Every structure is written in C-alpha cells, then in structure tokens.
Amino acid sequence: MINIKPKIHDSNTLEFKVGYVPEDGVIYNDFYMNTWIFIPEVLDVNRHTYTKDTFYRDVISYMRLITPRYLLSELTDDDTLPFVRIKQACSNPKNENGEFETEVKMYCSIVKSSLRDAFEQIASHKNKDAQVHLASDIVKQSATMLDMYRSLRSILAESQNGEQVLVFYDFGDEFISNIVEQHMGRIIKLLQPQELDESSLLPAITHLLENEHMYRQRRGFLNVKGDSDDENRQFVYRASQLKKYIESNLYLPTHKRSNTVFLEQVAFSVAAGISMVFATVVSFAFQQTYGNFTLPFFIALVISYMFKDRIKDLIRNYFAHGLGSRFYDYLITIRVNNRKIGRVKEGFDFVSPQDVSRHVNEKRARKNPLVVNRGVDEQVIQYRKYVHLKRKAVDRISAYPINGINNIVRFNLFGFMRKMDNPKMPLFVNDGEAIDHFTQGDKTYYLNFVIQCKYEGNTEYKRYRVCLARDGIKSIEEKQQ
C-alpha cells in the first residue's frame, strides 16, 4: 500500500509524506511511484534552464519508520505496550547502547502521533457537538497520559543508574509538554468561543493549561510569551532541537550513490570509439588518394579530428539523455544496524507532452479552452521512484509493530517563482459610481502533480493542484478529476 499526505512545509517548499506499507506474508515488496509535474510555459522552466543537478538540489528526501499507531485512549492504560516498555526502562535503566534513550524517544514519538491523529479526527467532523465531545476526551486523556509519564520519575530516582539517564527522561517530559500545550491551542482555535462557553470543555482546558504552566515554571522549561523580547526565538529553537532529538530514533540511515556509473562509462567509451572510427576512415581515405605528407591529406586530417571531437560530444550527450530517461539516476540503500532492509532508486527527466500516457493526461484534465486553444504546451517533469522492502527485515527493526516506512519528500519551488509577475496587481472596483476605488488582486500560477502509484498489482492515480505566487505557495488541493 502507498499512502500520500501532502502539505505546505513553508512558503517555498511543498512536502509529500509517502507511506510504503509492505504486505504481510510476502518476502519482498516492490513499490513504484511516478510523478509528473506539469509546469506552465510562462515560468520558463525547461531542460535548458532547470537541469538534473538543480532538481536534486531542490529536492530533499528522508526515509523514516512509520510511527507505531496507538489511540490516545490506549496510552492511558498502564498495560499497553508503550507504557509497559518505558516503565521497565525506568525500573532498570541501561543506556550502554542507547537502550533507555530509544525507549524514551519511541514513547514520545507515539504520544505525538496519537495526539495528532486525535486532533485530525476532531477537525474532520462537521458536527460541533461531536467535536466538543471528542475534544473533551482528548483533554482528559492528555492529562492522564502526562500524569502517568511523570509518575515514572520516582521509579527512576530509586533505580541504581537513574541519575545517569535522568536527562533523557527530562527531554521526553519537556517534549510531551510542548506538544500537549500546542494541541490545546489548536483545539481552542478550532472550536468557536461559544461552543467552549456552553460546555464543560473550557474549564477542563483551563485547568490542564494552568497545571502545565505551573509545572513548566517549576521544572525550568522555556515558555511561549506573548510579549517576548526575542519573539520566542529561544523557545522555537529549543522545541525544534527536542523534536529532532526525539524523532531521530525513527529516521533511517541511507547510503546514496549514482546508479548509472558503469553504463555511463560504457556509453562514453562507445562514443569515443565511434568518433575515432570516423577520423580513422577519413584519414585512410585521403591517404590512399593523395598520399602522405601532402597538403590535402594534412587538411583532411585536421578536419577529421575537428569533427571527431564534435561527434564524440554529440554521442555523449545523446547517451547521457537516453540513460537519464530510461534508467534511475541514484541508488539508495536503507540499513538499520548494518542490516539491509531495502533499497530505493530515483530518476528525473523532462519528457515531451506527447510522450505522457493517456491515463496521466486524463488525470491531468487540461480542458480549459483559454489555454488549450492557444496551442501552448506545458513543460513536464517526470520524477520516478522505485522502493524495494524486505518485510521480515522491517519487522525485526523494533519490538513495536512497524507497519512500514515513510518517505518524506520536500520540493523547494523557489526556482519556479523567479520569473513570476508581482504577487499583487491593482484592480479598479466598479461600484456603479465614478469614484476612485481601487483594490488589489493576487497574481497566481498553478502547477499540477499527477502521481501514479503501483504496488501489489494495483495502479492508482492522484492529482494535486498547487497554487503559487512570487511570494510563495498559497495552497495545495487534491483534485478528484
């Protein structure tokens, strides 16, 4: 199975979180994800202005384990696996090979994922009463989960090596506190004040936030301030460092190398051979006709070597382009503790609109007569990815149930915005009166991402429409047709 979650990472960067879930009972799982990016011609992004090296400079790709899924309500049960393991780690703390750190990181990552899923469930409901009810459960469960984690401090203090690992436990405590506070803020923002006032939810959130505020002050954690002198710079930096530290347990080390080194050398050798054959044939022909040490033979020799170099470069360029469009550019090996669990191949190239398949064009659905009837083609980038995973190797990574691997791909689109017009343009407002009334309108452009997912004999197509302006990405939406 392939799951795709797109989002705007920052004003210039688009992020696709792609989950590869291998099938149980199958030794090897192969996944193919082909992405076609349709670019308006006016942006002047083509094979001459946007090279392969530029593309890979603008794309960042991370491989990480899919966080084990637990409901937030399950984390309030002291018999559930995450709490059992973190309690055992506190009872007998060992960190010679990072065992204690690993348990803290995994528990905190599961808490973050559970809180995120619980909030998304609230946001997906349209019924306000259902939202308030679900939010009330989250507040209660968050308070219970915090109390359970903090109760482990006394167990850790009584342990023989507890003081040595207390710093890692405190990192987890501060991280969980941060994400609980921020999710409470998201709940308050999502629900209108009227819904909060008319229910018991507001006192519950207030009580949780008051307790958390006092606890953070007592523990010396940094707090977000409304009148911060440094605009909360220190808090943001600290929270970012904690996030990277906690989630480092899930990120997978990879080794990336070129996938076409041998083929390139063979192709370039063939190019050199063909050009040498041309030069040698011309030399022999003129030598037989005019003899050695004659002016015509000398001129022919010079011209043959001039053409020899040009022929070699032309053939080299042809082979380089042909290899780029038929083979993958890079091979990425995924390893955990020196154990190979899979590999990834990726390739990039511009393709002609005429070479795009019928299914992809149908999903692109380019039907606007204002564009089509002008006869203006779009530039098309194809980004190909092949993922090969070993199911048993994935299962052996952790004591927790690991469903698969997430590939986080970030596209920096700043290079696409260089030649855009000003993001705002003046517009006259006609109120039916001859008065000076002007406003501003957004000048935007659209990129279309069509993604083909192939796995286990299934083929799916998805289309995402990205709205851009010169000052950044405005929106991304999935188009069903």
Short mmCIF file of C-alpha atoms in Angstrom, two decimals:
data_model
loop_
_atom_site.label_atom_id
_atom_site.label_comp_id
_atom_site.label_asym_id
_atom_site.label_seq_id
_atom_site.Cartn_x
_atom_site.Cartn_y
_atom_site.Cartn_z
CA MET A 1 0.00 0.00 0.00
CA ILE A 2 1.13 3.57 -0.74
CA ASN A 3 -0.32 6.45 1.29
CA ILE A 4 0.32 10.08 0.32
CA LYS A 5 -0.18 13.11 2.59
CA PRO A 6 0.72 16.47 1.01
CA LYS A 7 1.19 19.72 2.90
CA ILE A 8 2.88 23.10 2.64
CA HIS A 9 6.11 22.85 4.65
CA ASP A 10 7.00 26.54 4.29
CA SER A 11 6.34 29.39 1.87
CA ASN A 12 8.66 27.90 -0.77
CA THR A 13 8.56 24.18 -0.01
CA LEU A 14 5.98 21.51 -0.73
CA GLU A 15 6.08 18.27 1.25
CA PHE A 16 4.75 14.83 0.35
CA LYS A 17 4.74 12.27 3.14
CA VAL A 18 4.63 8.93 1.33
CA GLY A 19 3.99 5.80 3.36
CA TYR A 20 5.14 2.46 1.94
CA VAL A 21 3.37 -0.36 3.80
CA PRO A 22 4.65 -3.83 2.83
CA GLU A 23 2.17 -6.68 2.69
CA ASP A 24 2.26 -9.31 5.44
CA GLY A 25 3.35 -12.79 4.40
CA VAL A 26 5.31 -11.52 1.39
CA ILE A 27 9.10 -11.75 1.45
CA TYR A 28 9.75 -8.81 -0.87
CA ASN A 29 7.55 -5.81 -1.67
CA ASP A 30 8.09 -3.56 -4.68
CA PHE A 31 6.56 -0.09 -4.93
CA TYR A 32 6.65 2.27 -7.90
CA MET A 33 5.73 5.94 -7.65
CA ASN A 34 5.92 8.03 -10.81
CA THR A 35 5.28 11.77 -10.51
CA TRP A 36 4.58 14.07 -13.46
CA ILE A 37 4.85 17.80 -12.73
CA PHE A 38 3.02 19.95 -15.30
CA ILE A 39 4.55 23.44 -15.44
CA PRO A 40 3.12 26.48 -17.27
CA GLU A 41 5.30 27.51 -20.19
CA VAL A 42 5.38 31.12 -18.96
CA LEU A 43 7.55 30.14 -15.98
CA ASP A 44 10.43 29.28 -18.36
CA VAL A 45 11.29 26.06 -16.55
CA ASN A 46 12.62 23.58 -19.11
CA ARG A 47 15.50 21.19 -19.73
CA HIS A 48 17.77 24.13 -20.66
CA THR A 49 17.06 26.30 -17.60
CA TYR A 50 16.41 23.59 -15.00
CA THR A 51 18.96 20.79 -15.03
CA LYS A 52 19.09 17.41 -13.32
CA ASP A 53 21.57 18.74 -10.77
CA THR A 54 19.29 21.68 -9.99
CA PHE A 55 16.34 19.36 -9.41
CA TYR A 56 18.21 17.14 -6.96
CA ARG A 57 19.48 20.26 -5.19
CA ASP A 58 15.88 21.42 -4.73
CA VAL A 59 14.57 18.02 -3.55
CA ILE A 60 15.22 16.68 -0.05
CA SER A 61 14.22 13.11 0.73
CA TYR A 62 14.20 11.40 4.13
CA MET A 63 13.44 7.80 5.00
CA ARG A 64 11.92 7.06 8.40
CA LEU A 65 9.93 4.36 10.12
CA ILE A 66 6.18 4.77 10.32
CA THR A 67 5.43 5.57 13.96
CA PRO A 68 3.62 2.67 15.67
CA ARG A 69 -0.05 3.64 15.86
CA TYR A 70 -1.84 3.79 19.18
CA LEU A 71 -5.00 5.64 20.13
CA LEU A 72 -4.57 8.35 22.72
CA SER A 73 -7.01 6.46 24.91
CA GLU A 74 -4.72 3.40 24.77
CA LEU A 75 -1.85 5.46 26.20
CA THR A 76 -3.89 5.98 29.39
CA ASP A 77 -3.82 2.22 30.03
CA ASP A 78 -0.82 1.10 32.09
CA ASP A 79 -0.95 -2.32 30.40
CA THR A 80 -0.42 -1.01 26.88
CA LEU A 81 2.95 -1.81 25.26
CA PRO A 82 4.45 1.72 25.11
CA PHE A 83 3.88 2.41 28.81
CA VAL A 84 4.96 -1.09 29.84
CA ARG A 85 8.27 -0.69 28.00
CA ILE A 86 9.01 2.84 29.27
CA LYS A 87 8.19 1.72 32.84
CA GLN A 88 10.52 -1.27 32.54
CA ALA A 89 13.24 1.03 31.19
CA CYS A 90 12.84 3.32 34.21
CA SER A 91 12.88 0.37 36.63
CA ASN A 92 16.15 -0.92 35.24
CA PRO A 93 17.77 1.95 33.31
CA LYS A 94 20.54 0.84 30.98
CA ASN A 95 21.96 3.12 28.34
CA GLU A 96 25.21 1.46 27.31
CA ASN A 97 23.94 1.10 23.73
CA GLY A 98 21.28 3.78 23.97
CA GLU A 99 18.53 1.42 25.18
CA PHE A 100 16.98 3.91 27.61
CA GLU A 101 17.14 6.77 25.11
CA THR A 102 15.50 4.57 22.49
CA GLU A 103 12.54 3.79 24.77
CA VAL A 104 12.04 7.47 25.69
CA LYS A 105 12.23 8.55 22.04
CA MET A 106 9.81 5.87 20.87
CA TYR A 107 7.29 6.58 23.64
CA CYS A 108 7.35 10.33 22.95
CA SER A 109 7.03 9.79 19.19
CA ILE A 110 3.98 7.59 19.77
CA VAL A 111 2.44 10.27 22.03
CA LYS A 112 2.96 12.92 19.36
CA SER A 113 1.45 10.73 16.64
CA SER A 114 -1.53 9.81 18.84
CA LEU A 115 -2.26 13.45 19.69
CA ARG A 116 -2.01 14.44 16.03
CA ASP A 117 -4.40 11.69 14.94
CA ALA A 118 -6.84 12.57 17.72
CA PHE A 119 -6.89 16.24 16.68
CA GLU A 120 -7.32 15.35 13.00
CA GLN A 121 -10.34 13.27 13.98
CA ILE A 122 -11.86 16.34 15.63
CA ALA A 123 -11.10 18.56 12.64
CA SER A 124 -12.68 16.05 10.23
CA HIS A 125 -16.07 16.25 11.99
CA LYS A 126 -18.55 18.87 10.84
CA ASN A 127 -20.87 18.42 13.80
CA LYS A 128 -19.89 20.85 16.58
CA ASP A 129 -21.34 18.69 19.36
CA ALA A 130 -19.23 15.75 18.18
CA GLN A 131 -16.16 17.98 18.05
CA VAL A 132 -16.71 19.20 21.61
CA HIS A 133 -17.22 15.64 22.84
CA LEU A 134 -14.05 14.37 21.16
CA ALA A 135 -12.07 17.40 22.38
CA SER A 136 -13.23 16.74 25.94
CA ASP A 137 -11.89 13.19 25.68
CA ILE A 138 -8.54 14.45 24.38
CA VAL A 139 -8.18 16.87 27.30
CA LYS A 140 -8.87 14.15 29.88
CA GLN A 141 -6.65 11.60 28.16
CA SER A 142 -3.80 14.10 27.76
CA ALA A 143 -3.89 14.92 31.47
CA THR A 144 -3.88 11.23 32.40
CA MET A 145 -1.06 10.45 29.99
CA LEU A 146 1.06 13.29 31.42
CA ASP A 147 0.48 12.08 34.97
CA MET A 148 1.42 8.51 34.05
CA TYR A 149 4.68 9.56 32.40
CA ARG A 150 5.63 11.88 35.27
CA SER A 151 4.89 9.20 37.83
CA LEU A 152 7.90 7.32 36.44
CA ARG A 153 10.28 9.95 37.84
CA SER A 154 10.02 8.45 41.32
CA ILE A 155 10.73 4.96 39.93
CA LEU A 156 13.72 6.32 38.03
CA ALA A 157 15.03 8.08 41.15
CA GLU A 158 15.00 4.82 43.09
CA SER A 159 16.87 2.95 40.35
CA GLN A 160 20.60 2.35 40.65
CA ASN A 161 21.56 4.21 37.46
CA GLY A 162 18.58 6.58 37.46
CA GLU A 163 20.60 9.79 37.84
CA GLN A 164 22.70 8.95 34.78
CA VAL A 165 19.73 8.79 32.44
CA LEU A 166 17.50 11.41 34.07
CA VAL A 167 18.49 14.00 31.45
CA PHE A 168 16.99 11.83 28.67
CA TYR A 169 13.80 11.36 30.69
CA ASP A 170 13.55 15.15 31.13
CA PHE A 171 13.96 15.70 27.39
CA GLY A 172 10.91 13.48 26.89
CA ASP A 173 8.97 15.28 29.62
CA GLU A 174 9.60 18.69 28.04
CA PHE A 175 8.79 17.41 24.54
CA ILE A 176 5.44 15.91 25.62
CA SER A 177 4.58 19.09 27.49
CA ASN A 178 5.26 21.17 24.37
CA ILE A 179 3.04 19.12 22.09
CA VAL A 180 0.18 18.92 24.63
CA GLU A 181 0.19 22.72 25.04
CA GLN A 182 0.25 23.34 21.29
CA HIS A 183 -2.59 20.87 20.65
CA MET A 184 -4.69 22.53 23.35
CA GLY A 185 -4.13 25.79 21.48
CA ARG A 186 -5.22 24.16 18.22
CA ILE A 187 -8.41 22.89 19.88
CA ILE A 188 -9.21 26.36 21.23
CA LYS A 189 -8.64 27.86 17.78
CA LEU A 190 -10.75 25.21 16.05
CA LEU A 191 -13.78 25.50 18.32
CA GLN A 192 -15.57 28.82 18.49
CA PRO A 193 -15.75 30.56 21.91
CA GLN A 194 -19.49 29.93 22.04
CA GLU A 195 -19.04 26.14 21.91
CA LEU A 196 -16.36 26.34 24.61
CA ASP A 197 -18.50 28.52 26.91
CA GLU A 198 -21.61 26.37 26.56
CA SER A 199 -19.83 23.16 27.55
CA SER A 200 -17.60 21.91 30.34
CA LEU A 201 -14.70 21.87 27.90
CA LEU A 202 -13.41 25.38 28.67
CA PRO A 203 -12.89 24.75 32.43
CA ALA A 204 -11.19 21.43 31.64
CA ILE A 205 -8.75 23.02 29.16
CA THR A 206 -8.12 25.92 31.54
CA HIS A 207 -7.35 23.52 34.40
CA LEU A 208 -4.94 21.50 32.26
CA LEU A 209 -3.16 24.60 30.97
CA GLU A 210 -2.87 26.15 34.45
CA ASN A 211 -1.34 22.96 35.84
CA GLU A 212 1.01 22.68 32.88
CA HIS A 213 2.09 26.32 33.18
CA MET A 214 2.98 25.92 36.84
CA TYR A 215 4.74 22.61 36.18
CA ARG A 216 6.85 24.11 33.39
CA GLN A 217 7.89 27.01 35.59
CA ARG A 218 8.81 24.62 38.38
CA ARG A 219 10.86 22.42 36.04
CA GLY A 220 12.53 25.40 34.34
CA PHE A 221 11.14 24.68 30.84
CA LEU A 222 11.02 27.55 28.35
CA ASN A 223 7.54 29.03 27.82
CA VAL A 224 5.94 30.85 24.92
CA LYS A 225 5.44 34.52 25.84
CA GLY A 226 3.02 36.92 24.22
CA ASP A 227 5.41 39.84 24.74
CA SER A 228 8.69 38.05 24.17
CA ASP A 229 11.68 40.35 23.58
CA ASP A 230 13.25 37.91 21.13
CA GLU A 231 9.93 36.87 19.54
CA ASN A 232 10.20 33.47 21.28
CA ARG A 233 13.35 32.69 19.31
CA GLN A 234 14.85 30.63 22.11
CA PHE A 235 11.67 28.60 22.60
CA VAL A 236 11.35 27.83 18.88
CA TYR A 237 15.00 26.77 18.70
CA ARG A 238 14.70 24.58 21.81
CA ALA A 239 11.45 22.98 20.61
CA SER A 240 13.00 22.28 17.20
CA GLN A 241 16.05 20.65 18.79
CA LEU A 242 13.83 18.49 21.01
CA LYS A 243 11.74 17.41 18.03
CA LYS A 244 14.80 16.37 16.03
CA TYR A 245 16.24 14.55 19.03
CA ILE A 246 13.06 12.60 19.79
CA GLU A 247 12.36 11.67 16.16
CA SER A 248 15.97 10.70 15.40
CA ASN A 249 15.07 7.20 16.57
CA LEU A 250 12.75 6.81 13.57
CA TYR A 251 14.97 8.19 10.81
CA LEU A 252 16.80 5.57 8.78
CA PRO A 253 20.44 5.91 7.70
CA THR A 254 20.83 5.75 3.92
CA HIS A 255 23.72 5.48 1.51
CA LYS A 256 23.22 7.25 -1.83
CA ARG A 257 25.29 6.68 -4.94
CA SER A 258 24.95 7.07 -8.68
CA ASN A 259 23.07 4.22 -10.33
CA THR A 260 24.48 4.65 -13.85
CA VAL A 261 28.24 4.96 -13.33
CA PHE A 262 29.11 1.75 -15.22
CA LEU A 263 26.59 2.36 -18.00
CA GLU A 264 27.81 5.93 -18.44
CA GLN A 265 31.39 4.78 -18.83
CA VAL A 266 30.35 2.16 -21.38
CA ALA A 267 28.31 4.72 -23.31
CA PHE A 268 31.10 7.27 -23.29
CA SER A 269 33.59 4.64 -24.43
CA VAL A 270 31.29 3.75 -27.35
CA ALA A 271 31.06 7.46 -28.23
CA ALA A 272 34.84 7.77 -28.24
CA GLY A 273 35.13 4.64 -30.38
CA ILE A 274 32.61 5.81 -32.99
CA SER A 275 34.27 9.22 -33.30
CA MET A 276 37.68 7.57 -33.65
CA VAL A 277 36.36 5.26 -36.38
CA PHE A 278 35.15 8.33 -38.32
CA ALA A 279 38.50 10.11 -38.01
CA THR A 280 40.47 6.99 -38.97
CA VAL A 281 38.32 6.24 -42.06
CA VAL A 282 38.68 9.83 -43.31
CA SER A 283 42.45 9.73 -42.74
CA PHE A 284 42.88 6.41 -44.55
CA ALA A 285 40.71 7.53 -47.47
CA PHE A 286 42.68 10.74 -48.10
CA GLN A 287 45.99 8.98 -47.55
CA GLN A 288 45.15 6.45 -50.26
CA THR A 289 44.04 9.19 -52.65
CA TYR A 290 46.65 11.93 -52.08
CA GLY A 291 49.47 10.06 -50.34
CA ASN A 292 51.45 11.01 -47.24
CA PHE A 293 52.83 14.48 -46.48
CA THR A 294 50.58 16.31 -48.94
CA LEU A 295 48.52 19.45 -48.28
CA PRO A 296 45.09 17.80 -48.99
CA PHE A 297 45.93 14.97 -46.59
CA PHE A 298 47.03 17.47 -43.93
CA ILE A 299 43.76 19.49 -44.30
CA ALA A 300 41.66 16.30 -44.23
CA LEU A 301 43.44 15.14 -41.08
CA VAL A 302 42.75 18.42 -39.27
CA ILE A 303 39.07 18.48 -40.32
CA SER A 304 38.58 14.82 -39.36
CA TYR A 305 39.88 15.48 -35.86
CA MET A 306 37.65 18.57 -35.56
CA PHE A 307 34.59 16.51 -36.46
CA LYS A 308 35.85 13.65 -34.27
CA ASP A 309 35.57 15.78 -31.12
CA ARG A 310 32.15 17.13 -32.11
CA ILE A 311 30.82 13.64 -32.91
CA LYS A 312 32.10 12.35 -29.57
CA ASP A 313 30.36 15.15 -27.64
CA LEU A 314 27.10 14.73 -29.56
CA ILE A 315 27.03 10.99 -28.94
CA ARG A 316 27.95 11.52 -25.27
CA ASN A 317 25.05 13.96 -24.85
CA TYR A 318 22.67 11.61 -26.65
CA PHE A 319 23.64 8.67 -24.45
CA ALA A 320 23.52 10.81 -21.30
CA HIS A 321 19.97 11.96 -22.08
CA GLY A 322 18.90 8.48 -23.13
CA LEU A 323 20.28 6.90 -19.97
CA GLY A 324 18.63 9.57 -17.84
CA SER A 325 15.21 8.85 -19.26
CA ARG A 326 15.47 5.04 -19.19
CA PHE A 327 17.47 4.32 -16.04
CA TYR A 328 17.34 5.60 -12.49
CA ASP A 329 19.88 8.26 -11.52
CA TYR A 330 20.59 7.20 -7.95
CA LEU A 331 20.54 4.06 -5.84
CA ILE A 332 19.84 4.50 -2.11
CA THR A 333 20.48 1.62 0.29
CA ILE A 334 18.50 1.53 3.57
CA ARG A 335 20.23 -0.09 6.52
CA VAL A 336 19.45 -0.45 10.23
CA ASN A 337 22.28 -1.67 12.48
CA ASN A 338 24.21 -2.84 9.41
CA ARG A 339 21.18 -4.87 8.32
CA LYS A 340 19.90 -4.09 4.83
CA ILE A 341 16.12 -3.70 4.84
CA GLY A 342 15.60 -2.33 1.35
CA ARG A 343 16.69 -0.02 -1.42
CA VAL A 344 15.34 2.98 -3.29
CA LYS A 345 16.00 4.14 -6.83
CA GLU A 346 15.09 7.58 -8.16
CA GLY A 347 15.29 9.24 -11.54
CA PHE A 348 14.48 12.63 -13.11
CA ASP A 349 14.00 13.88 -16.64
CA PHE A 350 11.94 16.25 -18.75
CA VAL A 351 9.52 14.43 -21.04
CA SER A 352 7.65 15.59 -24.10
CA PRO A 353 3.90 16.21 -23.55
CA GLN A 354 3.27 13.82 -26.45
CA ASP A 355 5.06 11.03 -24.57
CA VAL A 356 2.86 11.30 -21.50
CA SER A 357 0.49 8.34 -21.26
CA ARG A 358 -3.25 8.62 -21.86
CA HIS A 359 -4.11 7.77 -18.24
CA VAL A 360 -1.87 10.55 -16.93
CA ASN A 361 -3.31 13.09 -19.39
CA GLU A 362 -6.83 12.08 -18.42
CA LYS A 363 -5.97 12.64 -14.76
CA ARG A 364 -4.32 15.96 -15.61
CA ALA A 365 -7.65 17.02 -17.21
CA ARG A 366 -6.31 20.00 -19.12
CA LYS A 367 -9.54 21.19 -20.71
CA ASN A 368 -9.57 24.98 -20.32
CA PRO A 369 -10.13 26.33 -23.88
CA LEU A 370 -8.39 29.60 -22.94
CA VAL A 371 -5.16 27.61 -22.72
CA VAL A 372 -5.71 24.58 -24.95
CA ASN A 373 -6.92 26.57 -27.94
CA ARG A 374 -3.84 28.80 -27.78
CA GLY A 375 -1.76 25.71 -28.57
CA VAL A 376 0.62 26.37 -25.66
CA ASP A 377 2.10 23.19 -24.21
CA GLU A 378 3.17 22.72 -20.62
CA GLN A 379 6.63 21.60 -19.64
CA VAL A 380 6.53 18.17 -17.99
CA ILE A 381 8.96 16.81 -15.41
CA GLN A 382 8.90 13.12 -14.57
CA TYR A 383 10.26 12.05 -11.18
CA ARG A 384 10.43 8.27 -10.83
CA LYS A 385 10.90 6.31 -7.63
CA TYR A 386 11.22 2.58 -7.01
CA VAL A 387 11.18 1.20 -3.45
CA HIS A 388 12.08 -2.39 -2.58
CA LEU A 389 11.45 -3.54 1.02
CA LYS A 390 12.02 -6.78 2.90
CA ARG A 391 9.02 -7.42 5.11
CA LYS A 392 10.85 -9.62 7.66
CA ALA A 393 13.72 -7.15 7.95
CA VAL A 394 11.24 -4.35 8.69
CA ASP A 395 9.58 -6.49 11.38
CA ARG A 396 12.92 -7.08 13.10
CA ILE A 397 13.73 -3.39 13.47
CA SER A 398 11.83 -2.84 16.71
CA ALA A 399 9.85 -4.59 19.42
CA TYR A 400 6.95 -2.35 18.40
CA PRO A 401 4.76 -3.24 15.41
CA ILE A 402 6.23 -1.29 12.48
CA ASN A 403 3.83 -1.04 9.55
CA GLY A 404 6.33 0.24 7.03
CA ILE A 405 8.46 3.20 6.01
CA ASN A 406 7.66 6.85 5.39
CA ASN A 407 9.50 8.72 2.65
CA ILE A 408 9.31 12.46 3.31
CA VAL A 409 9.95 14.31 0.05
CA ARG A 410 10.25 18.09 0.03
CA PHE A 411 10.19 20.06 -3.23
CA ASN A 412 11.66 23.56 -3.00
CA LEU A 413 9.79 25.52 -5.66
CA PHE A 414 11.68 28.81 -5.34
CA GLY A 415 13.31 28.24 -8.73
CA PHE A 416 9.84 28.08 -10.30
CA MET A 417 8.96 31.53 -8.90
CA ARG A 418 11.90 33.50 -10.26
CA LYS A 419 10.16 34.79 -13.38
CA MET A 420 6.68 35.27 -11.96
CA ASP A 421 5.00 38.67 -12.04
CA ASN A 422 4.42 40.78 -8.92
CA PRO A 423 2.22 38.88 -6.43
CA LYS A 424 -0.25 41.80 -6.24
CA MET A 425 -1.82 43.79 -9.05
CA PRO A 426 -4.05 46.89 -8.79
CA LEU A 427 -7.72 46.48 -9.74
CA PHE A 428 -10.44 49.11 -10.18
CA VAL A 429 -13.63 48.43 -8.25
CA ASN A 430 -16.78 49.36 -10.17
CA ASP A 431 -19.38 50.42 -7.60
CA GLY A 432 -21.59 51.98 -10.22
CA GLU A 433 -20.17 55.38 -9.38
CA ALA A 434 -17.33 57.43 -10.82
CA ILE A 435 -15.16 57.31 -7.68
CA ASP A 436 -11.53 56.45 -7.13
CA HIS A 437 -11.85 52.95 -5.66
CA PHE A 438 -9.01 50.52 -6.24
CA THR A 439 -8.12 47.27 -4.58
CA GLN A 440 -5.51 44.54 -5.11
CA GLY A 441 -5.74 41.09 -6.62
CA ASP A 442 -3.46 38.08 -6.29
CA LYS A 443 -1.42 37.07 -9.34
CA THR A 444 -1.13 33.29 -9.13
CA TYR A 445 0.08 30.34 -11.20
CA TYR A 446 -0.75 26.64 -10.99
CA LEU A 447 1.39 23.51 -11.00
CA ASN A 448 -0.24 20.11 -11.38
CA PHE A 449 1.25 16.98 -9.80
CA VAL A 450 -0.06 13.70 -11.20
CA ILE A 451 1.20 10.72 -9.20
CA GLN A 452 0.98 7.11 -10.30
CA CYS A 453 1.27 4.51 -7.51
CA LYS A 454 1.90 0.86 -8.40
CA TYR A 455 2.05 -1.90 -5.80
CA GLU A 456 0.89 -5.49 -5.40
CA GLY A 457 -0.66 -5.48 -8.88
CA ASN A 458 -2.64 -2.28 -8.20
CA THR A 459 -2.32 1.03 -10.02
CA GLU A 460 -3.72 4.29 -8.66
CA TYR A 461 -3.55 7.87 -9.90
CA LYS A 462 -3.72 11.03 -7.79
CA ARG A 463 -3.68 14.67 -8.85
CA TYR A 464 -2.70 17.65 -6.72
CA ARG A 465 -3.11 21.27 -7.82
CA VAL A 466 -0.61 23.71 -6.32
CA CYS A 467 -1.30 27.45 -6.31
CA LEU A 468 1.86 29.58 -6.46
CA ALA A 469 2.74 33.26 -6.43
CA ARG A 470 6.08 35.02 -6.44
CA ASP A 471 5.90 35.41 -2.66
CA GLY A 472 5.32 31.69 -2.03
CA ILE A 473 2.98 28.71 -2.11
CA LYS A 474 -0.66 29.61 -1.48
CA SER A 475 -2.45 26.26 -1.38
CA ILE A 476 -2.45 22.61 -2.40
CA GLU A 477 -5.58 20.59 -3.04
CA GLU A 478 -6.30 17.11 -4.27
CA LYS A 479 -8.42 17.06 -7.43
CA GLN A 480 -10.64 14.07 -7.95
CA GLN A 481 -10.97 14.82 -11.66
#
